[in-house]
mmCIF file of C-alpha atoms in Angstrom:
data_model
loop_
_atom_site.group_PDB
_atom_site.id
_atom_site.type_symbol
_atom_site.label_atom_id
_atom_site.label_comp_id
_atom_site.label_asym_id
_atom_site.label_seq_id
_atom_site.Cartn_x
_atom_site.Cartn_y
_atom_site.Cartn_z
ATOM 1 C CA MET A 114 7.270 3.022 19.492
ATOM 2 C CA THR A 115 6.059 0.637 16.784
ATOM 3 C CA PRO A 116 6.477 1.686 13.145
ATOM 4 C CA PHE A 117 3.627 3.103 11.081
ATOM 5 C CA THR A 118 2.348 -0.095 9.489
ATOM 6 C CA VAL A 119 0.991 -0.327 5.936
ATOM 7 C CA LEU A 120 -0.696 -3.568 4.881
ATOM 8 C CA HIS A 121 -1.086 -4.245 1.148
ATOM 9 C CA VAL A 122 -3.779 -6.704 0.064
ATOM 10 C CA CYS A 123 -4.518 -8.449 -3.223
ATOM 11 C CA MET A 124 -5.945 -11.868 -4.047
ATOM 12 C CA GLY A 125 -3.017 -14.278 -4.282
ATOM 13 C CA ASN A 126 -0.247 -12.231 -2.619
ATOM 14 C CA ILE A 127 2.249 -13.072 -5.352
ATOM 15 C CA CYS A 128 1.882 -10.144 -7.793
ATOM 16 C CA ARG A 129 0.237 -6.821 -6.924
ATOM 17 C CA SER A 130 0.503 -6.649 -3.138
ATOM 18 C CA PRO A 131 4.127 -7.896 -3.046
ATOM 19 C CA MET A 132 5.086 -5.252 -5.606
ATOM 20 C CA ALA A 133 3.338 -2.609 -3.503
ATOM 21 C CA GLU A 134 4.992 -3.905 -0.312
ATOM 22 C CA ARG A 135 8.513 -3.728 -1.697
ATOM 23 C CA LEU A 136 8.063 -0.541 -3.749
ATOM 24 C CA LEU A 137 6.736 1.342 -0.716
ATOM 25 C CA ALA A 138 9.626 0.068 1.397
ATOM 26 C CA HIS A 139 12.031 1.287 -1.292
ATOM 27 C CA ALA A 140 10.322 4.687 -1.474
ATOM 28 C CA VAL A 141 10.559 4.977 2.307
ATOM 29 C CA ARG A 142 14.299 4.355 2.162
ATOM 30 C CA GLU A 143 14.678 6.891 -0.633
ATOM 31 C CA SER A 144 12.900 9.429 1.594
ATOM 32 C CA GLY A 145 15.348 8.781 4.438
ATOM 33 C CA GLY A 146 13.308 6.271 6.407
ATOM 34 C CA SER A 147 13.580 2.579 7.219
ATOM 35 C CA ASP A 148 11.452 -0.433 8.134
ATOM 36 C CA ASP A 149 11.766 0.662 11.759
ATOM 37 C CA VAL A 150 9.793 3.798 10.898
ATOM 38 C CA VAL A 151 7.375 2.572 8.204
ATOM 39 C CA HIS A 152 6.680 -1.159 8.030
ATOM 40 C CA SER A 153 5.316 -2.288 4.657
ATOM 41 C CA HIS A 154 3.966 -5.845 4.359
ATOM 42 C CA SER A 155 1.269 -7.745 2.478
ATOM 43 C CA ALA A 156 -1.195 -10.629 2.398
ATOM 44 C CA GLY A 157 -3.763 -12.170 0.048
ATOM 45 C CA THR A 158 -7.468 -12.791 0.425
ATOM 46 C CA GLY A 159 -7.300 -16.120 -1.379
ATOM 47 C CA GLY A 160 -4.537 -17.946 0.425
ATOM 48 C CA TRP A 161 -3.924 -20.381 -2.446
ATOM 49 C CA HIS A 162 -0.265 -19.424 -2.820
ATOM 50 C CA GLU A 163 0.808 -19.473 0.841
ATOM 51 C CA GLY A 164 4.553 -19.950 1.127
ATOM 52 C CA GLU A 165 5.277 -19.153 -2.521
ATOM 53 C CA GLU A 166 7.822 -16.573 -3.642
ATOM 54 C CA MET A 167 6.889 -13.471 -5.595
ATOM 55 C CA ASN A 168 5.710 -14.146 -9.153
ATOM 56 C CA PRO A 169 8.831 -13.812 -11.380
ATOM 57 C CA PRO A 170 7.588 -10.926 -13.576
ATOM 58 C CA ALA A 171 6.528 -9.044 -10.432
ATOM 59 C CA ALA A 172 9.960 -9.654 -8.928
ATOM 60 C CA ARG A 173 11.577 -8.353 -12.114
ATOM 61 C CA GLN A 174 9.622 -5.102 -11.845
ATOM 62 C CA VAL A 175 10.578 -4.678 -8.188
ATOM 63 C CA LYS A 176 14.264 -5.276 -8.932
ATOM 64 C CA ALA A 177 14.265 -3.016 -12.004
ATOM 65 C CA ARG A 178 12.995 -0.162 -9.841
ATOM 66 C CA GLY A 179 15.765 -0.518 -7.287
ATOM 67 C CA ALA A 180 13.848 -2.485 -4.664
ATOM 68 C CA ASP A 181 14.540 -5.953 -3.268
ATOM 69 C CA PRO A 182 12.210 -8.828 -4.227
ATOM 70 C CA GLY A 183 14.074 -11.417 -2.134
ATOM 71 C CA ASP A 184 12.996 -13.358 0.949
ATOM 72 C CA PHE A 185 9.308 -13.042 0.140
ATOM 73 C CA SER A 186 6.741 -15.657 1.173
ATOM 74 C CA ALA A 187 3.063 -15.308 0.291
ATOM 75 C CA ARG A 188 0.517 -15.569 3.093
ATOM 76 C CA LYS A 189 -3.227 -15.487 3.605
ATOM 77 C CA LEU A 190 -4.806 -12.358 5.059
ATOM 78 C CA ARG A 191 -5.842 -12.815 8.665
ATOM 79 C CA ALA A 192 -7.748 -10.627 11.083
ATOM 80 C CA GLU A 193 -4.649 -9.943 13.151
ATOM 81 C CA HIS A 194 -2.914 -8.416 10.103
ATOM 82 C CA ILE A 195 -5.778 -5.948 9.762
ATOM 83 C CA ASP A 196 -5.861 -5.179 13.477
ATOM 84 C CA ALA A 197 -2.154 -4.282 13.497
ATOM 85 C CA ALA A 198 -2.252 -2.045 10.396
ATOM 86 C CA ASP A 199 -2.423 1.744 10.480
ATOM 87 C CA LEU A 200 -3.242 1.869 6.755
ATOM 88 C CA ILE A 201 -4.604 -0.879 4.512
ATOM 89 C CA LEU A 202 -4.216 -0.514 0.743
ATOM 90 C CA THR A 203 -6.005 -3.058 -1.445
ATOM 91 C CA ALA A 204 -5.607 -3.773 -5.132
ATOM 92 C CA THR A 205 -9.365 -3.598 -5.809
ATOM 93 C CA ALA A 206 -12.619 -2.404 -4.294
ATOM 94 C CA ASP A 207 -13.740 -6.026 -3.834
ATOM 95 C CA GLN A 208 -10.726 -6.645 -1.632
ATOM 96 C CA SER A 209 -11.468 -3.520 0.423
ATOM 97 C CA GLU A 210 -14.937 -4.929 1.015
ATOM 98 C CA TYR A 211 -13.385 -8.245 2.064
ATOM 99 C CA VAL A 212 -11.197 -6.444 4.605
ATOM 100 C CA THR A 213 -14.033 -4.431 6.088
ATOM 101 C CA ALA A 214 -16.332 -7.458 6.199
ATOM 102 C CA LEU A 215 -13.671 -9.207 8.265
ATOM 103 C CA ARG A 216 -13.033 -6.135 10.426
ATOM 104 C CA PRO A 217 -15.735 -3.429 10.103
ATOM 105 C CA ASP A 218 -13.787 -1.111 12.394
ATOM 106 C CA ALA A 219 -11.016 -0.939 9.771
ATOM 107 C CA ALA A 220 -13.198 0.894 7.223
ATOM 108 C CA GLY A 221 -11.717 4.320 7.969
ATOM 109 C CA ARG A 222 -8.164 3.111 7.285
ATOM 110 C CA THR A 223 -8.879 0.837 4.320
ATOM 111 C CA PHE A 224 -8.610 2.160 0.770
ATOM 112 C CA VAL A 225 -8.101 0.907 -2.741
ATOM 113 C CA LEU A 226 -4.490 1.815 -3.485
ATOM 114 C CA GLY A 227 -5.379 3.988 -6.466
ATOM 115 C CA GLU A 228 -8.154 5.649 -4.488
ATOM 116 C CA PHE A 229 -5.733 6.589 -1.712
ATOM 117 C CA GLY A 230 -3.263 8.027 -4.194
ATOM 118 C CA ARG A 231 -5.962 10.057 -5.904
ATOM 119 C CA LEU A 232 -7.331 11.471 -2.641
ATOM 120 C CA LEU A 233 -3.872 12.139 -1.197
ATOM 121 C CA GLY A 234 -3.471 14.931 -3.710
ATOM 122 C CA GLU A 235 -6.464 16.713 -2.164
ATOM 123 C CA VAL A 236 -5.093 16.720 1.400
ATOM 124 C CA ASP A 237 -3.472 19.830 2.872
ATOM 125 C CA LEU A 238 -0.299 18.188 4.112
ATOM 126 C CA GLY A 239 0.795 21.433 5.709
ATOM 127 C CA ALA A 240 -2.032 21.077 8.224
ATOM 128 C CA LEU A 241 -0.686 17.739 9.483
ATOM 129 C CA PRO A 242 1.715 17.307 12.417
ATOM 130 C CA ALA A 243 5.283 17.872 11.256
ATOM 131 C CA SER A 244 7.549 14.866 10.691
ATOM 132 C CA ASP A 245 11.211 14.809 11.690
ATOM 133 C CA GLY A 246 11.580 11.255 10.373
ATOM 134 C CA SER A 247 11.494 9.609 13.809
ATOM 135 C CA ALA A 248 9.200 6.643 14.418
ATOM 136 C CA GLU A 249 7.086 8.604 16.882
ATOM 137 C CA ALA A 250 6.647 11.603 14.574
ATOM 138 C CA VAL A 251 5.885 9.446 11.536
ATOM 139 C CA GLN A 252 3.310 7.466 13.526
ATOM 140 C CA VAL A 253 1.516 10.636 14.622
ATOM 141 C CA ARG A 254 1.697 12.204 11.167
ATOM 142 C CA GLY A 255 0.657 8.949 9.499
ATOM 143 C CA GLU A 256 -2.439 8.542 11.634
ATOM 144 C CA ALA A 257 -3.408 12.157 10.910
ATOM 145 C CA LEU A 258 -2.789 11.609 7.202
ATOM 146 C CA VAL A 259 -5.067 8.559 7.088
ATOM 147 C CA GLU A 260 -7.796 10.491 8.912
ATOM 148 C CA ALA A 261 -7.424 13.389 6.474
ATOM 149 C CA VAL A 262 -7.650 11.151 3.407
ATOM 150 C CA ASP A 263 -10.693 9.398 4.872
ATOM 151 C CA ALA A 264 -12.305 12.809 5.491
ATOM 152 C CA VAL A 265 -11.720 13.789 1.859
ATOM 153 C CA ARG A 266 -13.256 10.487 0.765
ATOM 154 C CA GLY A 267 -16.400 10.996 2.817
ATOM 155 C CA GLU A 268 -19.152 8.675 1.632
ATOM 156 C CA ALA A 269 -17.822 8.400 -1.926
ATOM 157 C CA ASN A 270 -17.098 4.974 -3.364
ATOM 158 C CA PRO A 271 -13.853 4.105 -5.159
ATOM 159 C CA LEU A 272 -13.759 4.719 -8.893
ATOM 160 C CA ARG A 273 -13.458 1.815 -11.283
ATOM 161 C CA GLU A 274 -10.111 3.158 -12.478
ATOM 162 C CA ASP A 275 -8.768 3.008 -8.909
ATOM 163 C CA ASP A 276 -8.524 -0.791 -9.193
ATOM 164 C CA LEU A 277 -5.235 -2.386 -10.200
ATOM 165 C CA ASP A 278 -5.524 -4.895 -13.021
ATOM 166 C CA ASP A 279 -4.514 -8.417 -12.073
ATOM 167 C CA PRO A 280 -1.347 -8.994 -14.131
ATOM 168 C CA TRP A 281 -0.982 -12.684 -13.265
ATOM 169 C CA GLY A 282 -0.316 -14.757 -16.382
ATOM 170 C CA ARG A 283 0.153 -11.665 -18.531
ATOM 171 C CA GLY A 284 3.273 -10.147 -20.044
ATOM 172 C CA ASP A 285 5.961 -7.872 -18.676
ATOM 173 C CA GLN A 286 4.290 -4.864 -20.259
ATOM 174 C CA THR A 287 1.216 -5.357 -18.062
ATOM 175 C CA PHE A 288 3.335 -5.878 -14.961
ATOM 176 C CA SER A 289 5.264 -2.695 -15.780
ATOM 177 C CA ARG A 290 2.054 -0.690 -16.138
ATOM 178 C CA VAL A 291 0.703 -2.011 -12.829
ATOM 179 C CA ALA A 292 4.020 -1.260 -11.107
ATOM 180 C CA ASP A 293 3.865 2.290 -12.501
ATOM 181 C CA GLU A 294 0.381 2.693 -11.021
ATOM 182 C CA ILE A 295 1.581 1.371 -7.667
ATOM 183 C CA GLU A 296 4.517 3.778 -7.601
ATOM 184 C CA ALA A 297 2.182 6.665 -8.413
ATOM 185 C CA THR A 298 0.678 6.139 -4.939
ATOM 186 C CA VAL A 299 3.450 4.724 -2.761
ATOM 187 C CA ARG A 300 6.106 7.283 -3.658
ATOM 188 C CA PRO A 301 3.921 10.286 -2.684
ATOM 189 C CA LEU A 302 2.804 8.377 0.418
ATOM 190 C CA ALA A 303 6.394 7.836 1.560
ATOM 191 C CA ALA A 304 7.260 11.470 0.898
ATOM 192 C CA ALA A 305 4.176 12.685 2.761
ATOM 193 C CA LEU A 306 5.052 10.578 5.800
ATOM 194 C CA LEU A 307 8.753 11.320 5.972
ATOM 195 C CA THR A 308 9.583 14.607 4.279
ATOM 196 C CA GLY A 309 6.388 16.633 4.490
ATOM 197 C CA GLU A 310 6.234 16.918 0.710
ATOM 198 C CA ALA A 311 3.000 17.179 -1.208
ATOM 199 C CA ALA A 312 2.080 14.625 -3.826
ATOM 200 C CA ASP A 313 3.485 16.936 -6.522
ATOM 201 C CA GLY A 314 6.820 17.124 -4.729
ATOM 202 C CA THR A 315 6.427 20.618 -3.309
ATOM 203 C CA GLY A 316 7.414 21.191 0.300
ATOM 204 C CA VAL A 317 4.670 22.068 2.716
ATOM 205 C CA ASP A 318 6.150 21.874 6.204
ATOM 206 C CA ALA A 319 7.779 24.891 7.767
#
């Protein structure tokens, strides 16, 4: 059984999507999971920074929050990354459009990260298949979760405030704010996949 795979997308793949990749992986571990159960990775639409390490202020935020910024190498988004992903979380609405232009069949599993976090709070997690933390159970629950969030979304477009600001070239305060916004989505996502907790931390599974 392959892990439930989350692909994070931004423009350069050195700031926002790497932070999201590593902060989700950390949240998964805190919820009792591992990379074998939920695989979090990232890519950039631009491709200008291929092979580069994470931007230093982004790495500082990741490390300060208990996650590991090491052994990161930026890469350009490719169609095969989209095809292999169960959930695609982009930094902005423009990047979601880029993903779905490349792979129209990915529209139902592609969201702006802030949009997904906002809609997750409207999903009845108790109606989803229960998760015992195994790869198989998380895969089944994760697919149902993505379908449920997409159903809540309906035909609505992302809100402007769902976008993550691009912190590149800005100070640590901006990077910290963006990292806070990322955690506001990825921590509830990890809990929903692995522990059956609602976005507010309340238990929902019997």
